[in-house]
């Protein structure tokens, strides 16, 4: 499940890496490098905020629902 979440985040934000602020780059690195679902749960709001700013609110909501399904083990 964690691998799938990390892959989704990396895929969604790969085209935006150069434009990310230092803070957003650290968040991205933390989320794509974590070995813990707890970390993803803990940073869920920050991830949603980043996705909204980079992909738009509609796409971010869709992606967050998919990530939540992975976090809950429904995939």
CSV table of N, CA, C and O in Angstrom, one decimal:
chain,number,residue,atom,x,y,z
A,1,UNK,N,0.8,-1.2,0.0
A,1,UNK,CA,0.0,0.0,0.0
A,1,UNK,C,0.9,1.3,0.0
A,1,UNK,O,0.6,2.2,-0.7
A,2,UNK,N,1.9,1.3,0.8
A,2,UNK,CA,2.8,2.4,0.9
A,2,UNK,C,3.4,2.7,-0.4
A,2,UNK,O,3.5,3.8,-0.9
A,3,UNK,N,3.9,1.6,-1.1
A,3,UNK,CA,4.6,1.8,-2.4
A,3,UNK,C,3.6,2.4,-3.4
A,3,UNK,O,4.0,3.3,-4.1
A,4,UNK,N,2.4,2.0,-3.4
A,4,UNK,CA,1.4,2.6,-4.3
A,4,UNK,C,1.2,4.1,-4.0
A,4,UNK,O,1.1,4.9,-5.0
A,5,UNK,N,1.1,4.4,-2.8
A,5,UNK,CA,0.9,5.8,-2.4
A,5,UNK,C,2.1,6.7,-2.8
A,5,UNK,O,1.9,7.7,-3.4
A,6,UNK,N,3.2,6.2,-2.5
A,6,UNK,CA,4.5,6.9,-2.9
A,6,UNK,C,4.5,7.1,-4.4
A,6,UNK,O,4.9,8.1,-4.9
A,7,UNK,N,4.2,6.0,-5.2
A,7,UNK,CA,4.2,6.1,-6.6
A,7,UNK,C,3.2,7.1,-7.1
A,7,UNK,O,3.5,7.9,-8.1
A,8,UNK,N,2.0,7.2,-6.5
A,8,UNK,CA,1.0,8.2,-6.9
A,8,UNK,C,1.5,9.6,-6.7
A,8,UNK,O,1.3,10.5,-7.6
A,9,UNK,N,2.1,9.8,-5.6
A,9,UNK,CA,2.6,11.2,-5.3
A,9,UNK,C,3.7,11.6,-6.2
A,9,UNK,O,3.7,12.7,-6.8
A,10,UNK,N,4.6,10.6,-6.5
A,10,UNK,CA,5.7,10.9,-7.4
A,10,UNK,C,5.2,11.2,-8.8
A,10,UNK,O,5.7,12.1,-9.4
A,11,UNK,N,4.3,10.4,-9.3
A,11,UNK,CA,3.7,10.6,-10.6
A,11,UNK,C,3.0,11.9,-10.7
A,11,UNK,O,3.2,12.6,-11.7
A,12,UNK,N,2.2,12.3,-9.8
A,12,UNK,CA,1.4,13.5,-9.8
A,12,UNK,C,2.3,14.7,-9.8
A,12,UNK,O,2.0,15.7,-10.4
A,13,UNK,N,3.4,14.7,-9.0
A,13,UNK,CA,4.2,15.9,-8.8
A,13,UNK,C,5.5,15.9,-9.6
A,13,UNK,O,6.2,16.9,-9.6
A,14,UNK,N,5.8,14.9,-10.4
A,14,UNK,CA,7.1,14.8,-11.1
A,14,UNK,C,7.3,16.0,-12.0
A,14,UNK,O,8.4,16.6,-12.0
A,15,UNK,N,6.3,16.5,-12.7
A,15,UNK,CA,6.4,17.6,-13.6
A,15,UNK,C,6.5,18.9,-12.9
A,15,UNK,O,6.9,19.9,-13.5
A,16,UNK,N,6.3,18.9,-11.6
A,16,UNK,CA,6.3,20.2,-10.9
A,16,UNK,C,7.5,20.4,-9.9
A,16,UNK,O,7.6,21.4,-9.3
A,17,UNK,N,8.4,19.4,-9.9
A,17,UNK,CA,9.5,19.4,-9.0
A,17,UNK,C,10.3,20.7,-9.0
A,17,UNK,O,10.7,21.2,-8.0
A,18,UNK,N,10.6,21.1,-10.2
A,18,UNK,CA,11.5,22.3,-10.3
A,18,UNK,C,10.8,23.6,-9.7
A,18,UNK,O,11.5,24.5,-9.3
A,19,UNK,N,9.5,23.6,-9.8
A,19,UNK,CA,8.7,24.8,-9.3
A,19,UNK,C,8.4,24.8,-7.8
A,19,UNK,O,7.9,25.7,-7.3
A,20,UNK,N,8.7,23.7,-7.1
A,20,UNK,CA,8.3,23.5,-5.7
A,20,UNK,C,9.2,24.4,-4.9
A,20,UNK,O,10.4,24.5,-5.1
A,21,UNK,N,8.6,25.0,-3.9
A,21,UNK,CA,9.4,25.7,-2.9
A,21,UNK,C,10.3,24.8,-2.1
A,21,UNK,O,10.1,23.5,-2.1
A,22,UNK,N,11.2,25.3,-1.3
A,22,UNK,CA,12.0,24.4,-0.4
A,22,UNK,C,11.2,23.6,0.5
A,22,UNK,O,11.4,22.4,0.7
A,23,UNK,N,10.2,24.2,1.1
A,23,UNK,CA,9.3,23.5,2.0
A,23,UNK,C,8.5,22.4,1.3
A,23,UNK,O,8.4,21.3,1.8
A,24,UNK,N,8.0,22.7,0.1
A,24,UNK,CA,7.3,21.7,-0.7
A,24,UNK,C,8.2,20.6,-1.1
A,24,UNK,O,7.8,19.4,-1.1
A,25,UNK,N,9.4,20.9,-1.5
A,25,UNK,CA,10.4,19.9,-1.8
A,25,UNK,C,10.7,18.9,-0.7
A,25,UNK,O,10.8,17.7,-0.8
A,26,UNK,N,10.8,19.5,0.6
A,26,UNK,CA,11.0,18.7,1.7
A,26,UNK,C,9.8,17.8,2.0
A,26,UNK,O,10.0,16.6,2.3
A,27,UNK,N,8.6,18.3,1.8
A,27,UNK,CA,7.4,17.5,2.0
A,27,UNK,C,7.4,16.4,1.0
A,27,UNK,O,7.1,15.2,1.3
A,28,UNK,N,7.6,16.7,-0.3
A,28,UNK,CA,7.7,15.7,-1.3
A,28,UNK,C,8.7,14.6,-1.0
A,28,UNK,O,8.4,13.4,-1.1
A,29,UNK,N,9.9,15.0,-0.6
A,29,UNK,CA,10.9,14.0,-0.3
A,29,UNK,C,10.5,13.1,0.9
A,29,UNK,O,10.8,11.9,0.9
A,30,UNK,N,9.9,13.7,1.9
A,30,UNK,CA,9.4,13.0,3.1
A,30,UNK,C,8.4,12.0,2.7
A,30,UNK,O,8.4,10.8,3.1
A,31,UNK,N,7.4,12.4,1.9
A,31,UNK,CA,6.3,11.5,1.5
A,31,UNK,C,6.8,10.4,0.5
A,31,UNK,O,6.3,9.3,0.6
A,32,UNK,N,7.6,10.7,-0.4
A,32,UNK,CA,8.1,9.7,-1.3
A,32,UNK,C,9.2,8.8,-0.8
A,32,UNK,O,9.4,7.7,-1.3
A,33,UNK,N,9.8,9.2,0.3
A,33,UNK,CA,10.8,8.4,0.9
A,33,UNK,C,10.5,7.7,2.2
A,33,UNK,O,11.3,6.9,2.8
A,34,UNK,N,9.3,7.9,2.7
A,34,UNK,CA,8.9,7.4,4.0
A,34,UNK,C,8.7,5.8,3.9
A,34,UNK,O,8.4,5.3,2.9
A,35,UNK,N,8.9,5.2,5.0
A,35,UNK,CA,8.7,3.8,5.2
A,35,UNK,C,7.5,3.5,6.1
A,35,UNK,O,7.3,2.4,6.6
A,36,UNK,N,6.6,4.6,6.3
A,36,UNK,CA,5.5,4.4,7.2
A,36,UNK,C,4.2,5.0,6.7
A,36,UNK,O,4.2,6.2,6.3
A,37,UNK,N,3.2,4.3,6.8
A,37,UNK,CA,1.8,4.8,6.5
A,37,UNK,C,1.5,5.9,7.4
A,37,UNK,O,0.7,6.8,7.1
A,38,UNK,N,1.9,5.8,8.7
A,38,UNK,CA,1.6,6.8,9.7
A,38,UNK,C,2.1,8.2,9.2
A,38,UNK,O,1.4,9.2,9.4
A,39,UNK,N,3.3,8.2,8.6
A,39,UNK,CA,3.8,9.5,8.1
A,39,UNK,C,2.9,10.1,7.1
A,39,UNK,O,2.6,11.3,7.1
A,40,UNK,N,2.4,9.3,6.2
A,40,UNK,CA,1.4,9.7,5.2
A,40,UNK,C,0.2,10.3,5.8
A,40,UNK,O,-0.3,11.3,5.5
A,41,UNK,N,-0.3,9.5,6.8
A,41,UNK,CA,-1.6,9.9,7.5
A,41,UNK,C,-1.3,11.3,8.2
A,41,UNK,O,-2.1,12.2,8.2
A,42,UNK,N,-0.2,11.4,8.8
A,42,UNK,CA,0.2,12.6,9.6
A,42,UNK,C,0.3,13.8,8.7
A,42,UNK,O,0.0,14.9,9.1
A,43,UNK,N,0.8,13.6,7.5
A,43,UNK,CA,1.1,14.7,6.5
A,43,UNK,C,0.0,14.9,5.5
A,43,UNK,O,0.1,15.6,4.5
A,44,UNK,N,-1.2,14.2,5.7
A,44,UNK,CA,-2.3,14.2,4.7
A,44,UNK,C,-2.7,15.6,4.4
A,44,UNK,O,-2.9,15.8,3.2
A,45,UNK,N,-3.0,16.4,5.3
A,45,UNK,CA,-3.5,17.8,5.0
A,45,UNK,C,-2.4,18.5,4.2
A,45,UNK,O,-2.8,19.2,3.2
A,46,UNK,N,-1.2,18.5,4.6
A,46,UNK,CA,-0.1,19.2,3.8
A,46,UNK,C,0.0,18.6,2.4
A,46,UNK,O,0.2,19.4,1.5
A,47,UNK,N,-0.2,17.3,2.3
A,47,UNK,CA,-0.2,16.7,0.9
A,47,UNK,C,-1.3,17.3,0.1
A,47,UNK,O,-1.2,17.6,-1.1
A,48,UNK,N,-2.5,17.3,0.7
A,48,UNK,CA,-3.7,17.8,0.0
A,48,UNK,C,-3.5,19.3,-0.4
A,48,UNK,O,-3.8,19.6,-1.6
A,49,UNK,N,-3.0,20.1,0.4
A,49,UNK,CA,-2.7,21.5,0.1
A,49,UNK,C,-1.7,21.5,-1.1
A,49,UNK,O,-2.0,22.3,-2.0
A,50,UNK,N,-0.7,20.8,-1.0
A,50,UNK,CA,0.3,20.8,-2.1
A,50,UNK,C,-0.4,20.3,-3.5
A,50,UNK,O,-0.2,21.0,-4.5
A,51,UNK,N,-1.1,19.3,-3.4
A,51,UNK,CA,-1.8,18.8,-4.6
A,51,UNK,C,-2.8,19.8,-5.1
A,51,UNK,O,-2.9,20.0,-6.4
A,52,UNK,N,-3.5,20.5,-4.3
A,52,UNK,CA,-4.4,21.6,-4.7
A,52,UNK,C,-3.7,22.7,-5.4
A,52,UNK,O,-4.1,23.1,-6.5
A,53,UNK,N,-2.6,23.1,-4.9
A,53,UNK,CA,-1.8,24.2,-5.5
A,53,UNK,C,-1.2,23.8,-6.8
A,53,UNK,O,-1.0,24.6,-7.7
A,54,UNK,N,-0.8,22.5,-7.0
A,54,UNK,CA,-0.1,22.1,-8.2
A,54,UNK,C,-1.1,21.5,-9.2
A,54,UNK,O,-0.8,21.6,-10.4
A,55,UNK,N,-2.1,20.7,-8.8
A,55,UNK,CA,-3.0,20.0,-9.7
A,55,UNK,C,-4.3,20.6,-9.9
A,55,UNK,O,-5.1,20.3,-10.8
A,56,UNK,N,-4.7,21.5,-8.9
A,56,UNK,CA,-6.1,22.0,-8.9
A,56,UNK,C,-6.9,21.2,-7.9
A,56,UNK,O,-6.6,20.1,-7.5
A,57,UNK,N,-7.9,21.9,-7.3
A,57,UNK,CA,-8.7,21.3,-6.3
A,57,UNK,C,-9.4,20.0,-6.7
A,57,UNK,O,-9.4,19.0,-5.9
A,58,UNK,N,-10.0,20.0,-7.9
A,58,UNK,CA,-10.7,18.8,-8.3
A,58,UNK,C,-9.9,17.6,-8.4
A,58,UNK,O,-10.2,16.5,-7.9
A,59,UNK,N,-8.7,17.7,-9.0
A,59,UNK,CA,-7.8,16.6,-9.2
A,59,UNK,C,-7.2,16.2,-7.8
A,59,UNK,O,-7.0,15.0,-7.5
A,60,UNK,N,-7.0,17.2,-6.9
A,60,UNK,CA,-6.5,16.9,-5.6
A,60,UNK,C,-7.5,16.1,-4.8
A,60,UNK,O,-7.1,15.1,-4.1
A,61,UNK,N,-8.8,16.4,-4.9
A,61,UNK,CA,-9.8,15.7,-4.1
A,61,UNK,C,-9.9,14.2,-4.6
A,61,UNK,O,-9.9,13.3,-3.8
A,62,UNK,N,-9.8,14.0,-5.9
A,62,UNK,CA,-9.8,12.7,-6.5
A,62,UNK,C,-8.6,11.9,-6.0
A,62,UNK,O,-8.8,10.7,-5.6
A,63,UNK,N,-7.5,12.5,-6.1
A,63,UNK,CA,-6.2,11.8,-5.7
A,63,UNK,C,-6.3,11.5,-4.2
A,63,UNK,O,-5.9,10.4,-3.8
A,64,UNK,N,-6.8,12.4,-3.3
A,64,UNK,CA,-6.8,12.2,-1.9
A,64,UNK,C,-7.7,11.0,-1.6
A,64,UNK,O,-7.4,10.2,-0.7
A,65,UNK,N,-8.8,10.9,-2.3
A,65,UNK,CA,-9.8,9.8,-2.1
A,65,UNK,C,-9.1,8.5,-2.4
A,65,UNK,O,-9.3,7.5,-1.7
A,66,UNK,N,-8.3,8.5,-3.4
A,66,UNK,CA,-7.5,7.3,-3.8
A,66,UNK,C,-6.5,6.9,-2.7
A,66,UNK,O,-6.3,5.8,-2.3
A,67,UNK,N,-5.8,7.9,-2.3
A,67,UNK,CA,-4.8,7.7,-1.2
A,67,UNK,C,-5.5,7.3,0.1
A,67,UNK,O,-5.0,6.3,0.7
A,68,UNK,N,-6.6,7.9,0.4
A,68,UNK,CA,-7.3,7.4,1.6
A,68,UNK,C,-7.8,6.0,1.5
A,68,UNK,O,-7.7,5.2,2.5
A,69,UNK,N,-8.2,5.5,0.3
A,69,UNK,CA,-8.5,4.1,0.1
A,69,UNK,C,-7.3,3.2,0.4
A,69,UNK,O,-7.4,2.2,1.0
A,70,UNK,N,-6.2,3.6,-0.1
A,70,UNK,CA,-4.9,2.9,0.2
A,70,UNK,C,-4.6,2.9,1.7
A,70,UNK,O,-4.2,1.8,2.2
A,71,UNK,N,-4.8,4.0,2.3
A,71,UNK,CA,-4.5,4.1,3.7
A,71,UNK,C,-5.4,3.2,4.5
A,71,UNK,O,-5.0,2.6,5.6
A,72,UNK,N,-6.7,3.1,4.1
A,72,UNK,CA,-7.6,2.2,4.8
A,72,UNK,C,-7.6,0.8,4.4
A,72,UNK,O,-8.3,0.0,5.0
A,73,UNK,N,-6.8,0.5,3.4
A,73,UNK,CA,-6.6,-0.9,3.0
A,73,UNK,C,-7.8,-1.4,2.1
A,73,UNK,O,-8.1,-2.6,2.0
A,74,UNK,N,-8.4,-0.5,1.4
A,74,UNK,CA,-9.6,-0.8,0.6
A,74,UNK,C,-9.1,-1.0,-0.9
A,74,UNK,O,-10.0,-1.2,-1.7
A,75,UNK,N,-7.9,-1.1,-1.1
A,75,UNK,CA,-7.4,-1.3,-2.5
A,75,UNK,C,-6.9,-2.7,-2.6
A,75,UNK,O,-6.3,-3.3,-1.7
